[in-house]
Amino acid sequence: FKVSRMEKPHLVTCTAPVNIAVVKYWGKRNEELILPINSSLSVTLHQDQLKTTTTVATNKSFKEDRIWLNGKEEDVTHPRLQSCLREIRRLARKRHNDGDATSTDLTGLSQKVHICSINNFPTAAGLASSAAGFACLVYSLAQAFGVEGELSGIARQGSGSACRSMYGGFVQWIMGNQEDGKDSLAQQVEPESHWPELRILVLVASAERKPIGSTSGMQTSVQTSGLLKHRAESVVPHRMEEMIKAVRGKDFAAFAELTMKDSNQFHATCLDTYPPIFYLNRVSQQVIHLVHRYNRHYGETRVAYSFDAGPNAVIFTLQQHVPEFVHLVQHFFPPETNGENFIKGLPVKHAAASEQLKQSVGLEPMPKGINYVISTKAGPGPRVVKDPSLHLLTPDGFPKP
């Protein structure tokens, strides 16, 4: 007879990126399956600066599924979380029944999971934490259960924009037409290596929670905004084509103008929602003025902004303009410190902006308007972490202290 012994859990750790939409997703046609009213396009940010890390453990001895987010145990019965777990388990069973699973896959099918996830950036500060979080969850579960193939449709059921975080570089989420959502998937337009000069600066104006979460905000917009309907039907389809063309051709001026116009229209639909939703604050508006006046000074579009459902600005520019523009940000939004720790991420060379440029911009400085700047670039999709010392769970399958 066999001596039953406590088997060690099977551990898998993965990381996944944040993405920033340059053609925005706002509004669902199906709440449950998370099917959008329009297609969208995003840039995946580099995981060296912003990422979610998730460890999944499976073990026969686990009594129930459990999840810990940023050090705190959360409700595992959350419907969106359950959708992802259910879909991955369904695919794993299907793969096993079709006979193309390896022997190690069989044991895990009925086992419960322990999931532990951390972000290296503030959650819910308008930094697309749910996109990175659900992309990482789905990718890690797929690794743990031996599931391969198209995963963006499963990530979409966790958080719409999460489907775009399943790929690196420039990614489109095709809205699809089918009722069951099988054709509402993400697709890479170009890899992260396509446009190496492109740089992204996240201007963190506030790390507080959003006054109105995206999910409820969207529902109200769909119900009350006529502008949103017009946007989805008459503006976005052509804009998607133009944006893909601009990305493929590395045409920064076209990319920048489309990005700013789309951000502005998204916030116009928020304002057209009844009652209206305000995500931008005084700092956000000041950043918008700064960008337009900077571009006007040079007579060309060197910098673009984009805002999601929150006040933080995401700035797109080319590498050669980063030092001067960052200096302007520091000048017009003087930080508390002398700029140490003001810039995180990719190093930025020191550069001074001319007095003429500062006068040309001519804004009233807003001290401490921006907490810090994250300097980053386009990056790859989800990755498996090979180093076992980086697991977030102990060998017993519980969060490391």
C-alpha positions as semicolon CSV with decimal commas, in nm:
position;residue;x (nm);y (nm);z (nm)
1;F;0,000;0,000;0,000
2;K;0,107;0,357;-0,064
3;V;0,197;0,584;0,224
4;S;0,000;0,903;0,169
5;R;0,220;1,204;0,220
6;M;0,151;1,573;0,187
7;E;0,258;1,664;-0,162
8;K;0,412;2,004;-0,217
9;P;0,196;2,243;-0,421
10;H;0,281;2,303;-0,785
11;L;0,386;2,673;-0,814
12;V;0,388;2,898;-1,121
13;T;0,477;3,268;-1,124
14;C;0,421;3,511;-1,412
15;T;0,430;3,884;-1,476
16;A;0,204;4,091;-1,702
17;P;0,209;4,450;-1,827
18;V;-0,009;4,759;-1,805
19;N;-0,142;4,898;-2,134
20;I;-0,252;5,249;-2,227
21;A;-0,527;5,285;-2,486
22;V;-0,469;5,548;-2,752
23;V;-0,807;5,466;-2,907
24;K;-1,023;5,428;-2,597
25;Y;-1,259;5,151;-2,491
26;W;-1,561;5,296;-2,311
27;G;-1,894;5,117;-2,309
28;K;-2,008;4,755;-2,327
29;R;-2,278;4,597;-2,538
30;N;-2,279;4,291;-2,310
31;E;-2,196;4,340;-1,941
32;E;-2,154;3,974;-1,854
33;L;-1,922;3,872;-2,138
34;I;-1,759;4,219;-2,144
35;L;-1,815;4,290;-2,512
36;P;-1,734;4,648;-2,615
37;I;-1,936;4,892;-2,827
38;N;-1,620;4,979;-3,023
39;S;-1,272;4,847;-3,106
40;S;-0,969;4,997;-2,930
41;L;-0,591;5,018;-2,965
42;S;-0,325;5,037;-2,698
43;V;0,046;5,050;-2,627
44;T;0,180;4,788;-2,382
45;L;0,412;4,950;-2,127
46;H;0,743;4,793;-2,024
47;Q;0,733;4,558;-1,725
48;D;1,065;4,686;-1,593
49;Q;0,864;4,990;-1,479
50;L;0,503;4,871;-1,436
51;K;0,384;4,517;-1,385
52;T;0,167;4,276;-1,195
53;T;0,328;3,959;-1,056
54;T;0,110;3,657;-0,981
55;T;0,187;3,319;-0,830
56;V;-0,060;3,031;-0,867
57;A;-0,033;2,719;-0,653
58;T;-0,235;2,399;-0,708
59;N;-0,254;2,118;-0,455
60;K;-0,483;1,827;-0,367
61;S;-0,479;1,935;-0,002
62;F;-0,624;2,283;-0,070
63;K;-0,985;2,292;0,052
64;E;-1,098;2,591;-0,156
65;D;-0,981;2,851;-0,407
66;R;-0,826;3,153;-0,234
67;I;-0,677;3,482;-0,355
68;W;-0,454;3,747;-0,197
69;L;-0,408;4,087;-0,370
70;N;-0,134;4,323;-0,256
71;G;-0,105;4,145;0,078
72;K;-0,476;4,123;0,159
73;E;-0,705;3,823;0,116
74;E;-0,992;3,910;-0,123
75;D;-1,325;3,753;-0,212
76;V;-1,260;3,465;-0,450
77;T;-1,629;3,445;-0,545
78;H;-1,605;3,773;-0,741
79;P;-1,799;3,696;-1,065
80;R;-1,521;3,815;-1,300
81;L;-1,258;3,613;-1,118
82;Q;-1,488;3,310;-1,130
83;S;-1,535;3,355;-1,508
84;C;-1,158;3,334;-1,562
85;L;-1,114;3,032;-1,334
86;R;-1,410;2,852;-1,492
87;E;-1,289;2,913;-1,849
88;I;-0,930;2,800;-1,781
89;R;-1,054;2,483;-1,607
90;R;-1,294;2,414;-1,891
91;L;-1,010;2,441;-2,148
92;A;-0,785;2,221;-1,933
93;R;-1,055;1,950;-1,915
94;K;-1,119;1,978;-2,288
95;R;-0,747;1,942;-2,358
96;H;-0,729;1,638;-2,130
97;N;-1,036;1,477;-2,294
98;D;-0,896;1,544;-2,642
99;G;-0,591;1,346;-2,532
100;D;-0,327;1,612;-2,596
101;A;-0,245;1,684;-2,234
102;T;0,075;1,561;-2,074
103;S;0,063;1,343;-1,764
104;T;0,147;1,633;-1,533
105;D;-0,165;1,816;-1,646
106;L;-0,409;1,549;-1,529
107;T;-0,347;1,584;-1,157
108;G;-0,433;1,952;-1,143
109;L;-0,775;1,951;-1,309
110;S;-0,985;1,910;-0,996
111;Q;-0,741;2,079;-0,760
112;K;-0,812;2,407;-0,584
113;V;-0,583;2,706;-0,640
114;H;-0,417;2,962;-0,419
115;I;-0,347;3,286;-0,604
116;C;-0,124;3,569;-0,482
117;S;-0,080;3,888;-0,682
118;I;0,106;4,218;-0,634
119;N;0,138;4,535;-0,840
120;N;0,454;4,744;-0,836
121;F;0,238;5,060;-0,878
122;P;-0,066;5,207;-0,698
123;T;-0,384;5,007;-0,761
124;A;-0,691;5,195;-0,888
125;A;-0,498;5,518;-0,950
126;G;-0,603;5,516;-1,313
127;L;-0,296;5,309;-1,406
128;A;-0,486;5,018;-1,563
129;S;-0,422;4,788;-1,268
130;S;-0,718;4,561;-1,352
131;A;-0,582;4,508;-1,706
132;A;-0,241;4,392;-1,581
133;G;-0,403;4,201;-1,294
134;F;-0,645;3,992;-1,497
135;A;-0,396;3,937;-1,782
136;C;-0,149;3,806;-1,524
137;L;-0,413;3,591;-1,354
138;V;-0,522;3,426;-1,680
139;Y;-0,167;3,375;-1,807
140;S;-0,055;3,222;-1,474
141;L;-0,362;2,994;-1,449
142;A;-0,306;2,880;-1,809
143;Q;0,055;2,788;-1,722
144;A;-0,054;2,606;-1,406
145;F;-0,326;2,406;-1,583
146;G;-0,130;2,340;-1,903
147;V;-0,363;2,543;-2,126
148;E;-0,226;2,687;-2,450
149;G;-0,356;2,898;-2,738
150;E;-0,582;3,204;-2,751
151;L;-0,619;3,348;-2,400
152;S;-0,720;3,710;-2,467
153;G;-1,090;3,617;-2,481
154;I;-1,066;3,476;-2,129
155;A;-0,872;3,778;-1,996
156;R;-1,144;4,000;-2,151
157;Q;-1,401;3,835;-1,923
158;G;-1,199;3,949;-1,621
159;S;-1,150;4,309;-1,734
160;G;-1,211;4,433;-2,088
161;S;-0,876;4,605;-2,134
162;A;-0,696;4,301;-1,989
163;C;-0,726;4,128;-2,326
164;R;-0,487;4,388;-2,469
165;S;-0,228;4,318;-2,194
166;M;-0,192;3,961;-2,327
167;Y;0,040;4,097;-2,600
168;G;0,338;4,329;-2,613
169;G;0,390;4,634;-2,832
170;F;0,089;4,781;-3,013
171;V;-0,232;4,587;-2,970
172;Q;-0,585;4,615;-3,104
173;W;-0,894;4,475;-2,937
174;I;-1,131;4,385;-3,221
175;M;-1,485;4,444;-3,092
176;G;-1,631;4,148;-3,283
177;N;-1,994;4,096;-3,389
178;Q;-2,094;3,756;-3,248
179;E;-2,341;3,734;-2,960
180;D;-2,120;3,483;-2,776
181;G;-1,816;3,712;-2,802
182;K;-1,593;3,447;-2,957
183;D;-1,465;3,703;-3,211
184;S;-1,402;3,981;-2,955
185;L;-1,028;3,927;-2,918
186;A;-0,698;4,111;-2,894
187;Q;-0,439;4,100;-3,170
188;Q;-0,087;4,238;-3,191
189;V;-0,053;4,513;-3,453
190;E;0,326;4,553;-3,414
191;P;0,575;4,415;-3,157
192;E;0,745;4,637;-2,898
193;S;1,065;4,640;-3,109
194;H;0,882;4,814;-3,396
195;W;0,920;5,174;-3,274
196;P;1,224;5,190;-3,041
197;E;1,236;5,573;-3,026
198;L;0,888;5,601;-2,876
199;R;0,890;5,699;-2,508
200;I;0,612;5,714;-2,254
201;L;0,595;5,931;-1,942
202;V;0,328;5,867;-1,680
203;L;0,263;6,189;-1,488
204;V;0,114;6,071;-1,161
205;A;-0,106;6,356;-1,042
206;S;-0,272;6,149;-0,774
207;A;-0,251;5,796;-0,642
208;E;-0,598;5,812;-0,487
209;R;-0,885;5,589;-0,591
210;K;-1,103;5,714;-0,876
211;P;-1,422;5,893;-0,767
212;I;-1,623;5,677;-1,009
213;G;-1,493;5,335;-1,112
214;S;-1,476;5,253;-1,483
215;T;-1,742;4,981;-1,470
216;S;-2,024;5,195;-1,332
217;G;-1,908;5,502;-1,526
218;M;-1,933;5,312;-1,853
219;Q;-2,282;5,181;-1,780
220;T;-2,414;5,531;-1,716
221;S;-2,245;5,661;-2,033
222;V;-2,398;5,387;-2,248
223;Q;-2,742;5,461;-2,103
224;T;-2,732;5,841;-2,126
225;S;-2,471;5,972;-2,373
226;G;-2,576;6,028;-2,734
227;L;-2,223;6,140;-2,809
228;L;-2,088;5,799;-2,701
229;K;-2,316;5,625;-2,951
230;H;-2,199;5,861;-3,227
231;R;-1,836;5,802;-3,127
232;A;-1,867;5,422;-3,136
233;E;-2,054;5,407;-3,467
234;S;-1,918;5,701;-3,667
235;V;-1,577;5,800;-3,529
236;V;-1,386;5,500;-3,397
237;P;-1,395;5,267;-3,702
238;H;-1,211;5,518;-3,923
239;R;-0,988;5,629;-3,633
240;M;-0,875;5,268;-3,577
241;E;-0,764;5,246;-3,942
242;E;-0,579;5,578;-3,919
243;M;-0,413;5,482;-3,591
244;I;-0,292;5,145;-3,722
245;K;-0,153;5,324;-4,029
246;A;0,027;5,581;-3,808
247;V;0,177;5,308;-3,586
248;R;0,290;5,094;-3,880
249;G;0,442;5,399;-4,052
250;K;0,594;5,532;-3,727
251;D;0,429;5,864;-3,813
252;F;0,453;6,040;-3,478
253;A;0,263;6,356;-3,576
254;A;-0,037;6,152;-3,694
255;F;-0,015;5,914;-3,398
256;A;0,004;6,206;-3,153
257;E;-0,287;6,401;-3,296
258;L;-0,514;6,094;-3,308
259;T;-0,414;6,005;-2,951
260;M;-0,499;6,350;-2,813
261;K;-0,823;6,383;-3,009
262;D;-0,935;6,040;-2,892
263;S;-0,853;6,115;-2,528
264;N;-1,042;6,445;-2,553
265;Q;-1,343;6,279;-2,710
266;F;-1,350;6,008;-2,444
267;H;-1,359;6,277;-2,174
268;A;-1,623;6,465;-2,374
269;T;-1,843;6,153;-2,360
270;C;-1,786;6,145;-1,983
271;L;-1,906;6,506;-1,968
272;D;-2,199;6,416;-2,195
273;T;-2,298;6,139;-1,953
274;Y;-2,589;6,236;-1,729
275;P;-2,511;6,314;-1,453
276;P;-2,167;6,408;-1,590
277;I;-1,842;6,233;-1,492
278;F;-1,527;6,439;-1,434
279;Y;-1,204;6,242;-1,438
280;L;-0,971;6,531;-1,524
281;N;-0,874;6,783;-1,258
282;R;-0,692;7,120;-1,261
283;V;-0,355;6,948;-1,293
284;S;-0,476;6,742;-1,590
285;Q;-0,600;7,055;-1,768
286;Q;-0,270;7,229;-1,702
287;V;-0,081;6,935;-1,858
288;I;-0,305;6,962;-2,166
289;H;-0,218;7,334;-2,198
290;L;0,152;7,259;-2,147
291;V;0,154;7,001;-2,429
292;H;-0,029;7,221;-2,680
293;R;0,185;7,527;-2,602
294;Y;0,505;7,322;-2,624
295;N;0,403;7,189;-2,965
296;R;0,294;7,535;-3,081
297;H;0,632;7,679;-2,978
298;Y;0,812;7,437;-3,210
299;G;0,552;7,449;-3,485
300;E;0,525;7,068;-3,485
301;T;0,368;6,793;-3,278
302;R;0,647;6,662;-3,055
303;V;0,442;6,548;-2,757
304;A;0,097;6,392;-2,703
305;Y;-0,117;6,330;-2,395
306;S;-0,374;6,066;-2,314
307;F;-0,592;6,034;-2,002
308;D;-0,786;5,729;-1,890
309;A;-1,053;5,724;-1,618
310;G;-0,847;5,935;-1,378
311;P;-0,633;6,252;-1,362
312;N;-0,293;6,097;-1,446
313;A;-0,149;6,206;-1,779
314;V;0,026;5,960;-2,007
315;I;0,266;6,145;-2,234
316;F;0,391;6,000;-2,564
317;T;0,697;6,150;-2,728
318;L;1,019;6,053;-2,904
319;Q;1,338;5,985;-2,712
320;Q;1,514;6,305;-2,818
321;H;1,243;6,528;-2,666
322;V;1,220;6,356;-2,327
323;P;1,489;6,554;-2,132
324;E;1,357;6,897;-2,229
325;F;0,992;6,808;-2,175
326;V;1,062;6,651;-1,834
327;H;1,249;6,969;-1,738
328;L;0,939;7,172;-1,833
329;V;0,718;6,944;-1,623
330;Q;0,951;7,002;-1,327
331;H;0,946;7,375;-1,390
332;F;0,567;7,413;-1,415
333;F;0,485;7,151;-1,150
334;P;0,766;7,208;-0,899
335;P;0,803;6,897;-0,677
336;E;0,868;6,914;-0,300
337;T;1,215;6,764;-0,332
338;N;1,491;6,887;-0,565
339;G;1,380;6,639;-0,823
340;E;1,537;6,333;-0,665
341;N;1,281;6,050;-0,677
342;F;1,066;6,275;-0,893
343;I;1,162;6,066;-1,198
344;K;1,128;5,689;-1,168
345;G;1,198;5,426;-1,431
346;L;1,419;5,479;-1,736
347;P;1,688;5,740;-1,663
348;V;1,632;6,085;-1,813
349;K;1,933;6,297;-1,911
350;H;1,948;6,640;-1,756
351;A;1,852;6,923;-1,992
352;A;1,752;7,283;-1,941
353;A;1,464;7,448;-2,124
354;S;1,538;7,793;-2,264
355;E;1,381;8,101;-2,102
356;Q;1,221;8,170;-2,438
357;L;1,047;7,831;-2,430
358;K;0,927;7,883;-2,070
359;Q;0,789;8,225;-2,161
360;S;0,629;8,083;-2,472
361;V;0,450;7,821;-2,259
362;G;0,367;8,095;-2,007
363;L;0,168;7,894;-1,751
364;E;0,133;7,968;-1,380
365;P;0,337;7,702;-1,192
366;M;0,138;7,451;-0,983
367;P;0,360;7,336;-0,697
368;K;0,329;6,966;-0,607
369;G;0,069;6,921;-0,885
370;I;0,251;6,609;-0,999
371;N;0,377;6,358;-0,741
372;Y;0,625;6,186;-0,969
373;V;0,694;6,082;-1,328
374;I;0,739;5,722;-1,448
375;S;0,966;5,712;-1,752
376;T;0,906;5,404;-1,967
377;K;0,865;5,265;-2,320
378;A;0,672;4,995;-2,507
379;G;0,735;4,644;-2,376
380;P;0,658;4,272;-2,414
381;G;0,352;4,069;-2,313
382;P;0,319;3,833;-2,013
383;R;0,621;3,627;-1,909
384;V;0,689;3,321;-1,691
385;V;0,928;3,393;-1,403
386;K;1,189;3,115;-1,392
387;D;1,355;3,200;-1,060
388;P;1,175;3,003;-0,782
389;S;1,293;3,251;-0,517
390;L;1,056;3,506;-0,674
391;H;0,739;3,302;-0,601
392;L;0,492;3,504;-0,393
393;L;0,369;3,191;-0,216
394;T;0,568;2,966;0,019
395;P;0,626;2,599;-0,073
396;D;0,309;2,528;0,130
397;G;0,107;2,759;-0,094
398;F;0,051;3,053;0,143
399;P;0,164;3,416;0,100
400;K;0,523;3,483;0,200
401;P;0,536;3,715;0,503
